[in-house]
Amino acid sequence: MARQKIESDIVLIGAGIMSATLGLLLKELNPKLKIEIFERLDIAAAESSDAWNNAGTGHAAFCELNYTPELEDGTIETKKAVKISEAFEVSRQLWTYLVEKGLLQNPENFIKSVPHMSFVWGDENVDYLRKRFEALQQFHLFKTMEFSDNIEKIKEWAPLVMENRNSKDKIAATSIKLGTDVNFGTLTRNIFKYLESLEGVTMHFHHDVYDLKKRDDGRWRIKVKDITTGEKKKIYTPFVFIGAGGGSLLLLEKANIPEGEGFGGFPVSGQWLKCTNPDVIKKHSAKVYGKASVGAPPMSVPHIDTRMIDGKKALLFGPYAGFSTKFLKNGSYFDLIKSIEFSNIKPMLGAGAKNIPLTKYLIEQVIQSSDDRLKALKEYVPSAKKEDWVLENAGQRVQVIKKDKDGHGVLEFGTEVVTAHDGSLAVLLGASPGASTAAQIMIDLITKCFPEEVKTTLWQTKLKEMIPSYGQSLNENPVLCDQIRAKTNEVLKLKV
Ligand SMILES: Cc1cc2nc3c(=O)[nH]c(=O)nc-3n(C[C@H](O)[C@H](O)[C@H](O)COP(=O)(O)OP(=O)(O)OC[C@H]3O[C@@H](n4cnc5c(N)ncnc54)[C@H](O)[C@@H]3O)c2cc1C
C-alpha cells in the first residue's frame, strides 16, 4: 500500500491548549496558511488541558506563593509574579478578541470570576504573607489585592476554611476579586472547532506521530500512524510545533536537533480529593492556595479550589503528587525508560541526586494513606468528613530536567520552549504556569520562529488588534491596564 503524502505550511502535533493557541494566532496572522493537526486521542484537550486534569486556575500570580519566594535577605522576589500576571492579561485579551469577533461564543462556559486567596498559619508564614502583600502593592497589577489577619474578615472571604478552626496559631490571608477559574478543556475544544471550520485547516484525530526528521531541503518529514486503520502517512512541512504535552520530550529526542540535547524528564502524576457533598461545595467560593511542604515541586502547592465545570460548581483539594513512569495520562509505562538517552543520562542522574528533598517528598506522597490525605485536607477544611470526598486522578506532568553549562542536570520548574536555530521546529516542555500563559508563550515563539513576518506592518497591525497591549507593559501603564481590564471583564462577563 502506497503511503499517503501530505504537504503543509504548518504541522501541529497534539491538540491541547498550546497547539490551539498557536494555530489560532498563525491563522489569524496569515489566513492562507495550510495547517495539519495530529492528535493521538479521539478528542482534543483530553490530557493536561482537560478541566478535570488541571486546577483551572487562571494563573495571574495573585495567590501562588511559589511565584514570590523569600530571598535570603528577607525581601520578596516579585519579578516572576509580575511577568506571569502580565502574561495572563495577554491571554485574557486574546480570548476577548475571539469573543468580540464572534469566533468563540458564551465566555461563561470557559472563564468565571473566582476570588484568588493565599492562606497561611504560624508567625513565620504570616510575616511572609504580609511582606509579599506589601511587595506586590508596589505594582499596579496587584493594587486591588487585600490582606487581613483578622479572623472575621477571613471568615467572610472563606467560611469553609474557617469552619471549626480552633488553632491558636496566627493566621493571615490575601484575597483578590480579579481571580478567575478557566475551563481550559472547553476553551481548547472551542478554538479547534473554530479552526476546523477554516479553509486549509485539517484535524486528524486518532493519529499518532512517531517520527520526524529534518530533510536536506530544509523541510521536516513527519511520520504518522492512523491508529484506527493502521495506515501510515508522511507529512512534509517547513515548520512543526511539538505541542504533545508529556509526549513532547520523546518527540524532541526523535527530532534530534542540537538545541534539544541533554533534556530529560521525570513524570509526576497528580491526584485530587473531589467533594461529593453539595452542601459543602456551596459553602466555598474561592481558590485558596497555601504554602507548599518542604521539597514539594511548585506544581504541588496545596489548594482548596472552587471549579466551574460544565455549568456546575465543584470543589477540589490537592493536588497530591504520585509517581508513574507514564509521560501522559493515556501514555505508556515505558515512557520514562524510552526517554533515557546517552546525552541526558548524566543530567537526569545528577538532578535526582541533587534534589533529595523532592525525592523524599515524592516518596512520602506516594505512600500516603487515605487518613494522611484527610489530615492534609483538614489543614484547609477543618470540618472535612472522609465520606464527603473521593480520590480522583489529575493530569500527568513531566518535570523538565535541563543540562546546565557544566553538563549537570537541574530541575526546571517553569515552561521551557526549545526552538531549532533556523526556527523550523519548536517544542514546549514543562507545565507551570502553563495554559494560563499560552498566548504570551506562543507570541514569543512566533517572534522567534517567524522573525521576518512579525516585522511586517500586516502582522504588527493584526497582533495589536488581537492583543491591544502588544509591545507595552500593563504594569508600567496603569491607565491602559485599567482600560484593558474593564474591557476584558465586560466581554468575558467577569463579575468583579
Ligand atoms: C495537575 C495539574 C494541574 C494544573 N493546573 C493548572 C492551572 O491551574 N492553571 C494552568 O494554567 N495550568 C495548569 N496546569 C498546566 C496545564 O494543564 C498545561 O500547561 C497545559 O494543559 C499544557 O497544554 P499542552 O497543549 O502543552 O498539553 P496537553 O493538553 O497535554 O496536550 C497534548 C496533546 O498531545 C497529544 N499527543 C501526545 N503525544 C502525541 C503524539 N505522539 N502524536 C499525536 N498526539 C500526541 C496528547 O494526546 C494531548 O492531547 C496543570 C497541569 C496539571 C497536570
Coordinates of C-alpha atoms and ligand atoms in Angstrom, one line a residue:
M1 CA 0.0 0.0 0.0
A2 CA 1.4 3.4 -1.0
R3 CA 1.9 5.8 1.9
Q4 CA -0.2 8.9 1.8
K5 CA 2.0 12.1 1.4
I6 CA 0.7 15.4 2.6
E7 CA 2.3 18.8 2.1
S8 CA 1.6 21.5 4.7
D9 CA 2.8 25.0 5.7
I10 CA 2.5 24.2 9.4
V11 CA 2.2 21.0 11.4
L12 CA 0.9 21.0 15.0
I13 CA 1.5 17.8 17.0
G14 CA -1.1 17.4 19.8
A15 CA -4.4 19.0 20.3
G16 CA -4.0 20.7 23.7
I17 CA -4.3 24.4 24.6
M18 CA -0.8 25.2 23.3
S19 CA -1.3 23.9 19.7
A20 CA -4.8 25.5 19.7
T21 CA -3.4 28.9 20.7
L22 CA -0.5 28.7 18.2
G23 CA -2.7 27.5 15.3
L24 CA -5.2 30.3 16.0
L25 CA -2.6 33.1 16.2
L26 CA -0.9 31.9 13.0
K27 CA -4.2 31.5 11.1
E28 CA -5.3 35.0 12.1
L29 CA -2.0 36.4 11.1
N30 CA -2.0 34.6 7.8
P31 CA -5.4 33.2 6.8
K32 CA -3.8 31.5 3.7
L33 CA -1.7 29.0 5.8
K34 CA -2.3 25.3 5.4
I35 CA -2.3 23.7 8.8
E36 CA -2.4 20.0 9.6
I37 CA -3.0 19.0 13.3
F38 CA -2.3 15.5 14.5
E39 CA -3.8 14.1 17.8
R40 CA -3.4 10.5 19.0
L41 CA -6.7 10.6 21.0
D42 CA -10.2 10.8 19.6
I43 CA -10.9 14.3 21.0
A44 CA -9.0 17.5 21.7
A45 CA -7.8 18.5 25.1
A46 CA -8.1 15.1 26.8
E47 CA -4.7 15.2 28.5
S48 CA -3.4 18.1 30.7
S49 CA -5.7 20.7 29.1
D50 CA -8.9 18.9 30.2
A51 CA -10.7 20.6 33.1
W52 CA -10.6 17.6 35.5
N53 CA -6.9 17.1 34.8
N54 CA -5.7 20.6 35.9
A55 CA -6.7 23.1 38.6
G56 CA -8.2 25.6 36.1
T57 CA -6.6 28.5 37.9
G58 CA -6.1 31.5 35.7
H59 CA -2.6 31.8 36.9
A60 CA -2.0 35.6 37.4
A61 CA 0.3 35.2 40.4
F62 CA -2.4 36.5 42.7
C63 CA -2.4 33.5 45.1
E64 CA 0.5 31.2 44.1
L65 CA 3.1 31.7 46.8
N66 CA 5.8 29.8 44.9
Y67 CA 6.0 32.6 42.3
T68 CA 7.1 35.0 45.1
P69 CA 9.9 33.3 47.0
E70 CA 11.5 35.0 50.1
L71 CA 15.2 35.8 49.4
E72 CA 18.0 35.2 51.8
D73 CA 18.0 38.8 52.8
G74 CA 14.3 38.5 53.8
T75 CA 13.0 40.5 50.8
I76 CA 10.4 39.1 48.4
E77 CA 11.2 38.3 44.8
T78 CA 8.5 39.7 42.6
K79 CA 9.9 39.5 39.1
K80 CA 8.3 36.2 38.2
A81 CA 4.9 37.2 39.6
V82 CA 4.8 40.4 37.6
K83 CA 5.8 38.5 34.4
I84 CA 3.1 35.8 34.9
S85 CA 0.4 38.4 35.8
E86 CA 1.2 40.4 32.6
A87 CA 1.1 37.2 30.6
F88 CA -2.3 36.2 31.9
E89 CA -3.6 39.7 30.8
V90 CA -2.4 38.8 27.3
S91 CA -4.4 35.6 27.4
R92 CA -7.5 37.5 28.6
Q93 CA -7.1 40.0 25.7
L94 CA -6.8 37.2 23.1
W95 CA -10.0 35.5 24.4
T96 CA -11.8 38.9 24.4
Y97 CA -10.8 39.4 20.8
L98 CA -12.2 35.9 19.9
V99 CA -15.5 36.6 21.7
E100 CA -15.9 40.1 20.3
K101 CA -15.3 38.8 16.8
G102 CA -17.9 36.0 17.3
L103 CA -15.2 33.3 16.9
L104 CA -15.9 32.0 20.4
Q105 CA -19.4 32.1 22.0
N106 CA -20.5 32.1 25.6
P107 CA -17.3 33.0 27.5
E108 CA -19.1 32.0 30.7
N109 CA -18.6 28.4 29.6
F110 CA -14.8 28.7 29.9
I111 CA -14.0 31.6 32.3
K112 CA -15.6 32.7 35.6
S113 CA -14.7 35.1 38.3
V114 CA -13.5 33.2 41.4
P115 CA -11.5 35.2 44.0
H116 CA -7.9 34.1 44.4
M117 CA -6.7 33.8 48.0
S118 CA -3.5 32.8 49.8
F119 CA -3.9 31.4 53.3
V120 CA -1.2 30.7 55.8
W121 CA -0.7 30.0 59.5
G122 CA 2.2 30.4 62.0
D123 CA 4.1 33.5 62.8
E124 CA 6.8 33.0 60.2
N125 CA 4.3 32.4 57.4
V126 CA 2.1 35.3 58.4
D127 CA 5.1 37.5 58.4
Y128 CA 6.0 36.3 54.9
L129 CA 2.5 36.8 53.5
R130 CA 2.4 40.4 54.9
K131 CA 5.8 41.1 53.3
R132 CA 4.6 39.5 50.0
F133 CA 1.5 41.7 50.0
E134 CA 3.5 44.8 50.7
A135 CA 5.9 44.0 47.9
L136 CA 3.2 43.3 45.4
Q137 CA 1.4 46.5 46.3
Q138 CA 4.1 48.4 44.5
F139 CA 2.8 47.1 41.3
H140 CA -0.4 48.3 39.6
L141 CA -1.4 44.8 38.5
F142 CA -1.9 43.8 42.2
K143 CA -3.4 47.0 43.5
T144 CA -6.8 45.5 44.3
M145 CA -5.4 42.7 46.5
E146 CA -6.4 42.9 50.2
F147 CA -4.5 41.5 53.2
S148 CA -6.0 40.5 56.5
D149 CA -5.1 38.7 59.7
N150 CA -8.5 39.3 61.2
I151 CA -10.4 36.1 61.8
E152 CA -13.8 37.7 61.0
K153 CA -12.6 39.1 57.7
I154 CA -11.0 35.8 56.6
K155 CA -14.3 34.0 57.6
E156 CA -16.1 36.4 55.3
W157 CA -13.7 35.5 52.4
A158 CA -13.6 31.8 53.0
P159 CA -16.2 30.5 55.5
L160 CA -15.4 26.8 54.8
V161 CA -11.7 27.3 55.6
M162 CA -12.6 28.9 58.9
E163 CA -15.4 26.5 60.0
N164 CA -14.4 24.5 63.2
R165 CA -10.9 26.1 63.0
N166 CA -9.7 26.5 66.6
S167 CA -6.0 26.5 66.3
K168 CA -4.1 29.0 68.4
D169 CA -1.8 29.8 65.5
K170 CA -1.8 33.2 64.0
I171 CA -3.4 33.2 60.5
A172 CA -3.5 35.6 57.6
A173 CA -4.8 35.7 54.1
T174 CA -4.9 37.8 51.0
S175 CA -7.8 38.0 48.6
I176 CA -8.3 39.5 45.1
K177 CA -11.6 39.5 43.3
L178 CA -10.0 39.7 39.9
G179 CA -9.1 36.0 40.1
T180 CA -10.6 33.5 37.6
D181 CA -11.3 29.9 37.1
V182 CA -10.7 28.7 33.5
N183 CA -12.0 25.6 31.9
F184 CA -9.1 25.1 29.5
G185 CA -10.7 21.9 28.1
T186 CA -13.8 23.7 26.8
L187 CA -11.7 26.7 25.6
T188 CA -9.3 24.4 23.7
R189 CA -12.1 22.4 22.1
N190 CA -13.9 25.6 21.0
I191 CA -10.8 27.1 19.5
F192 CA -10.2 23.8 17.5
K193 CA -13.9 23.8 16.4
Y194 CA -13.4 27.3 15.0
L195 CA -10.0 26.4 13.4
E196 CA -11.5 23.3 11.8
S197 CA -14.2 25.5 10.1
L198 CA -11.5 27.4 8.3
E199 CA -10.2 26.6 4.8
G200 CA -6.8 25.0 4.9
V201 CA -7.0 23.5 8.4
T202 CA -7.4 19.8 8.9
M203 CA -7.5 17.9 12.2
H204 CA -6.5 14.3 12.3
F205 CA -7.7 12.5 15.4
H206 CA -6.5 9.0 16.3
H207 CA -3.2 9.8 14.6
D208 CA 0.0 9.1 16.4
V209 CA 3.1 11.0 15.4
Y210 CA 6.0 8.5 15.8
D211 CA 9.0 10.0 14.0
L212 CA 10.3 13.3 12.5
K213 CA 13.4 14.1 10.5
K214 CA 14.9 17.2 9.0
R215 CA 15.5 16.7 5.3
D216 CA 18.2 18.2 3.2
D217 CA 15.8 20.6 1.5
G218 CA 15.2 22.2 5.0
R219 CA 11.7 20.7 5.4
W220 CA 10.6 18.3 8.1
R221 CA 9.3 14.8 7.2
I222 CA 6.8 13.7 9.9
K223 CA 5.7 10.1 10.1
V224 CA 2.2 9.5 11.4
K225 CA 0.1 6.4 12.0
D226 CA -3.7 6.3 11.8
I227 CA -4.4 4.3 14.9
T228 CA -7.9 3.2 13.6
T229 CA -6.8 1.8 10.2
G230 CA -3.1 1.2 10.8
E231 CA -2.3 3.4 7.7
K232 CA 1.0 5.3 7.8
K233 CA 1.3 8.8 6.4
K234 CA 4.2 11.1 5.6
I235 CA 3.8 14.9 6.0
Y236 CA 6.3 17.4 4.7
T237 CA 6.4 20.9 6.2
P238 CA 8.8 23.8 6.7
F239 CA 7.5 24.4 10.3
V240 CA 6.5 21.9 13.0
F241 CA 5.3 22.6 16.6
I242 CA 5.5 19.8 19.1
G243 CA 2.7 20.5 21.5
A244 CA 2.4 17.0 22.7
G245 CA 2.3 17.8 26.4
G246 CA 4.0 14.9 28.3
G247 CA 4.8 13.3 24.9
S248 CA 6.9 16.3 23.7
L249 CA 10.2 15.1 25.2
L250 CA 10.1 11.8 23.3
L251 CA 9.4 13.6 20.0
L252 CA 12.1 16.2 20.7
E253 CA 14.5 13.4 21.0
K254 CA 13.4 11.9 17.7
A255 CA 13.8 15.3 16.0
N256 CA 17.5 15.1 17.0
I257 CA 18.3 18.9 17.0
P258 CA 21.4 20.1 18.9
E259 CA 19.2 22.5 20.9
G260 CA 17.3 19.6 22.3
E261 CA 20.3 17.7 23.6
G262 CA 20.6 16.9 27.3
F263 CA 16.9 17.5 28.2
G264 CA 15.4 14.8 30.3
G265 CA 12.0 14.4 32.1
F266 CA 10.7 13.0 35.3
P267 CA 7.0 12.2 35.4
V268 CA 4.9 13.4 38.4
S269 CA 1.3 12.3 38.5
G270 CA -1.4 14.1 40.4
Q271 CA -4.5 13.3 42.4
W272 CA -7.3 15.4 43.8
L273 CA -9.8 14.9 46.6
K274 CA -13.1 15.8 45.0
C275 CA -16.0 16.9 47.2
T276 CA -19.3 15.0 46.6
N277 CA -21.4 16.8 49.2
P278 CA -23.4 19.7 47.6
D279 CA -23.9 21.5 50.9
V280 CA -20.1 21.6 51.4
I281 CA -19.5 22.7 47.8
K282 CA -22.0 25.6 48.3
K283 CA -20.1 26.9 51.3
H284 CA -16.9 27.7 49.4
S285 CA -16.3 30.2 46.5
A286 CA -12.6 30.8 46.1
K287 CA -9.3 29.4 45.1
V288 CA -7.3 29.2 48.3
Y289 CA -3.6 28.4 47.9
G290 CA -1.3 27.6 50.8
K291 CA 2.4 27.1 51.3
A292 CA 4.0 24.0 49.8
S293 CA 5.7 21.5 52.0
V294 CA 9.5 21.4 52.1
G295 CA 10.8 19.7 48.9
A296 CA 7.4 19.9 47.1
P297 CA 7.6 20.9 43.4
P298 CA 5.8 24.2 42.8
M299 CA 3.0 22.4 41.0
S300 CA 2.1 20.6 44.2
V301 CA 1.1 23.7 46.2
P302 CA -2.0 22.6 48.1
H303 CA -5.2 24.5 47.3
I304 CA -8.9 24.2 48.1
D305 CA -10.4 25.1 44.9
T306 CA -13.8 26.2 43.6
R307 CA -14.2 25.0 40.0
M308 CA -16.9 25.8 37.5
I309 CA -17.1 22.9 35.1
D310 CA -19.9 22.4 32.5
G311 CA -22.0 25.0 34.3
K312 CA -21.7 23.2 37.7
K313 CA -19.8 24.3 40.8
A314 CA -17.3 21.8 42.0
L315 CA -14.8 21.7 44.9
L316 CA -11.3 20.1 44.7
F317 CA -8.4 19.8 47.1
G318 CA -4.9 18.8 46.1
P319 CA -3.0 18.0 44.1
Y320 CA -1.3 15.1 45.9
A321 CA 1.8 14.0 43.9
G322 CA 2.3 10.5 42.8
F323 CA 4.7 8.5 40.7
S324 CA 4.1 6.8 37.5
T325 CA 6.5 6.1 34.7
K326 CA 4.0 7.4 32.1
F327 CA 4.5 10.8 30.5
L328 CA 0.8 11.1 29.5
K329 CA -2.3 10.0 31.4
N330 CA -3.1 7.9 28.4
G331 CA 0.6 7.1 27.8
S332 CA 2.8 4.0 28.2
Y333 CA 4.6 2.7 31.3
F334 CA 7.7 2.6 29.1
D335 CA 7.8 6.4 28.5
L336 CA 10.4 7.1 31.2
I337 CA 12.7 4.4 30.1
K338 CA 12.3 5.3 26.4
S339 CA 13.3 8.9 27.2
I340 CA 16.7 8.0 28.6
E341 CA 19.5 8.6 26.1
F342 CA 23.3 8.9 26.2
S343 CA 23.0 12.7 26.1
N344 CA 20.6 13.0 29.1
I345 CA 21.6 10.2 31.4
K346 CA 24.2 12.3 33.3
P347 CA 21.9 15.3 33.8
M348 CA 19.0 13.0 34.8
L349 CA 21.0 11.2 37.4
G350 CA 22.6 14.4 38.6
A351 CA 19.2 16.1 39.0
G352 CA 18.0 13.1 41.0
A353 CA 21.0 13.2 43.3
K354 CA 20.8 16.9 43.9
N355 CA 17.1 17.0 44.7
I356 CA 16.9 14.8 47.7
P357 CA 14.1 16.9 49.3
L358 CA 12.0 16.4 46.2
T359 CA 12.7 12.7 46.1
K360 CA 11.8 12.4 49.8
Y361 CA 8.6 14.5 49.2
L362 CA 7.5 12.3 46.3
I363 CA 8.2 9.1 48.3
E364 CA 6.1 10.4 51.2
Q365 CA 3.3 11.4 48.8
V366 CA 3.2 8.0 47.1
I367 CA 3.0 6.1 50.4
Q368 CA 0.2 8.3 51.8
S369 CA -2.9 6.6 53.2
S370 CA -6.4 8.0 52.9
D371 CA -6.1 9.2 56.5
D372 CA -2.9 11.1 55.7
R373 CA -4.8 12.7 52.8
L374 CA -7.7 13.7 55.0
K375 CA -5.2 15.2 57.5
A376 CA -3.7 17.4 54.8
L377 CA -7.3 18.4 53.7
K378 CA -8.2 19.2 57.3
E379 CA -5.5 21.9 57.4
Y380 CA -7.6 23.8 54.9
V381 CA -11.1 22.5 55.7
P382 CA -11.0 21.5 59.4
S383 CA -14.7 20.3 59.3
A384 CA -14.0 17.9 56.4
K385 CA -15.5 14.4 56.6
K386 CA -13.9 11.5 54.9
E387 CA -17.3 10.4 53.4
D388 CA -17.7 13.7 51.5
W389 CA -14.5 13.3 49.4
V390 CA -13.4 10.9 46.7
L391 CA -9.9 10.5 45.2
E392 CA -9.6 11.2 41.5
N393 CA -6.6 11.2 39.2
A394 CA -5.5 14.5 37.8
G395 CA -3.2 15.0 34.8
Q396 CA 0.3 13.8 34.3
R397 CA 3.2 16.2 34.3
V398 CA 6.7 15.8 33.1
Q399 CA 9.2 17.7 35.2
V400 CA 11.8 19.0 32.9
I401 CA 15.5 18.3 33.6
K402 CA 17.9 20.6 31.8
K403 CA 21.7 20.4 31.3
D404 CA 23.5 23.4 32.9
K405 CA 26.7 24.9 31.4
D406 CA 28.8 22.3 33.3
G407 CA 26.7 19.4 31.9
H408 CA 25.0 18.8 35.3
G409 CA 21.2 18.3 35.5
V410 CA 18.9 20.9 37.0
L411 CA 15.2 20.6 37.6
E412 CA 13.4 23.3 35.6
F413 CA 10.1 24.2 37.2
G414 CA 8.7 26.6 34.5
T415 CA 7.7 26.2 31.0
E416 CA 10.5 25.7 28.5
V417 CA 10.3 26.4 24.8
V418 CA 13.1 24.8 22.7
T419 CA 13.5 26.1 19.1
A420 CA 15.7 24.9 16.3
H421 CA 18.3 27.5 15.3
D422 CA 16.6 28.1 12.0
G423 CA 13.1 28.4 13.6
S424 CA 11.8 25.4 11.7
L425 CA 10.8 23.5 14.8
A426 CA 9.6 24.5 18.3
V427 CA 8.7 22.3 21.2
L428 CA 7.1 23.1 24.5
L429 CA 8.2 21.3 27.6
G430 CA 7.2 21.7 31.3
A431 CA 3.9 22.7 32.9
S432 CA 3.8 25.7 35.1
P433 CA 2.3 28.3 34.8
G434 CA 1.2 26.6 31.6
A435 CA -2.1 27.0 30.0
S436 CA -2.8 30.4 31.5
T437 CA 0.2 32.0 29.8
A438 CA -0.3 30.1 26.4
A439 CA -1.0 33.3 24.5
Q440 CA 2.3 35.1 25.6
I441 CA 4.3 31.9 25.1
M442 CA 3.0 31.5 21.6
I443 CA 3.6 35.2 20.7
D444 CA 7.2 34.8 21.9
L445 CA 7.5 31.6 19.9
I446 CA 6.1 33.2 16.7
T447 CA 8.6 36.1 17.2
K448 CA 11.4 33.7 17.3
C449 CA 10.4 31.3 14.5
F450 CA 8.8 33.8 12.1
P451 CA 11.1 36.9 12.6
E452 CA 10.6 38.5 9.2
E453 CA 6.9 38.0 9.0
V454 CA 6.5 39.5 12.5
K455 CA 8.2 42.7 11.5
T456 CA 5.7 43.4 8.6
T457 CA 3.0 46.0 9.1
L458 CA 0.4 43.4 8.4
W459 CA 1.4 41.1 11.3
Q460 CA 2.1 44.0 13.6
T461 CA -1.3 45.5 13.0
K462 CA -3.0 42.2 13.5
L463 CA -1.1 41.4 16.7
K464 CA -2.2 44.8 18.1
E465 CA -5.8 44.1 17.1
M466 CA -5.7 40.8 18.9
I467 CA -3.7 42.0 21.9
P468 CA -4.3 45.7 22.4
S469 CA -1.4 45.9 24.9
Y470 CA 1.0 44.2 22.4
G471 CA 4.5 45.8 22.8
Q472 CA 3.6 47.6 26.1
S473 CA 3.8 46.8 29.7
L474 CA 0.5 46.9 31.5
N475 CA 2.3 47.0 34.8
E476 CA 4.0 50.2 33.8
N477 CA 1.0 51.7 32.2
P478 CA -1.8 51.8 34.8
V479 CA -4.3 53.7 32.6
L480 CA -4.0 51.2 29.8
C481 CA -4.1 48.3 32.4
D482 CA -7.4 49.6 33.8
Q483 CA -8.9 50.2 30.4
I484 CA -8.0 46.7 29.2
R485 CA -9.2 45.1 32.4
A486 CA -12.5 46.9 32.2
K487 CA -12.9 45.8 28.6
T488 CA -11.9 42.1 29.2
N489 CA -14.1 41.9 32.3
E490 CA -17.1 43.2 30.3
V491 CA -16.6 41.0 27.2
L492 CA -15.7 37.8 29.2
K493 CA -18.7 38.6 31.5
L494 CA -16.5 38.6 34.6
K495 CA -18.2 39.9 37.7
V496 CA -15.5 41.8 39.6
Ligands
LIG1 C1 -2.4 18.5 38.0 C2 -2.2 19.7 37.0 C3 -2.7 21.0 37.4 C4 -2.5 22.1 36.6 N1 -3.1 23.2 36.9 C5 -3.1 24.3 36.1 C6 -3.7 25.5 36.4 O1 -4.4 25.6 37.4 N2 -3.6 26.5 35.5 C7 -2.9 26.5 34.4 O2 -2.8 27.4 33.6 N3 -2.2 25.3 34.1 C8 -2.3 24.3 34.9 N4 -1.7 23.1 34.6 C9 -0.8 23.1 33.4 C10 -1.6 22.9 32.1 O3 -2.6 21.9 32.3 C11 -0.7 22.7 31.0 O4 0.3 23.7 30.9 C12 -1.4 22.7 29.6 O5 -2.6 22.0 29.6 C13 -0.5 22.1 28.6 O6 -1.1 22.1 27.3 P1 -0.5 21.3 26.1 O7 -1.3 21.7 24.9 O8 1.0 21.6 26.1 O9 -0.6 19.8 26.5 P2 -1.8 18.7 26.6 O10 -3.1 19.4 26.9 O11 -1.4 17.6 27.4 O12 -2.0 18.3 25.1 C14 -1.0 17.5 24.4 C15 -1.7 16.6 23.4 O13 -0.8 16.0 22.6 C16 -1.2 14.7 22.3 N5 -0.1 13.8 22.0 C17 1.0 13.4 22.8 N6 1.8 12.7 22.1 C18 1.4 12.6 20.8 C19 1.9 12.0 19.6 N7 3.0 11.3 19.6 N8 1.1 12.2 18.4 C20 0.0 12.9 18.4 N9 -0.5 13.5 19.6 C21 0.2 13.4 20.7 C22 -1.9 14.2 23.6 O14 -2.8 13.2 23.5 C23 -2.6 15.5 24.1 O15 -3.9 15.6 23.6 C24 -1.8 22.0 35.4 C25 -1.3 20.7 35.0 C26 -1.5 19.6 35.8 C27 -1.0 18.3 35.3

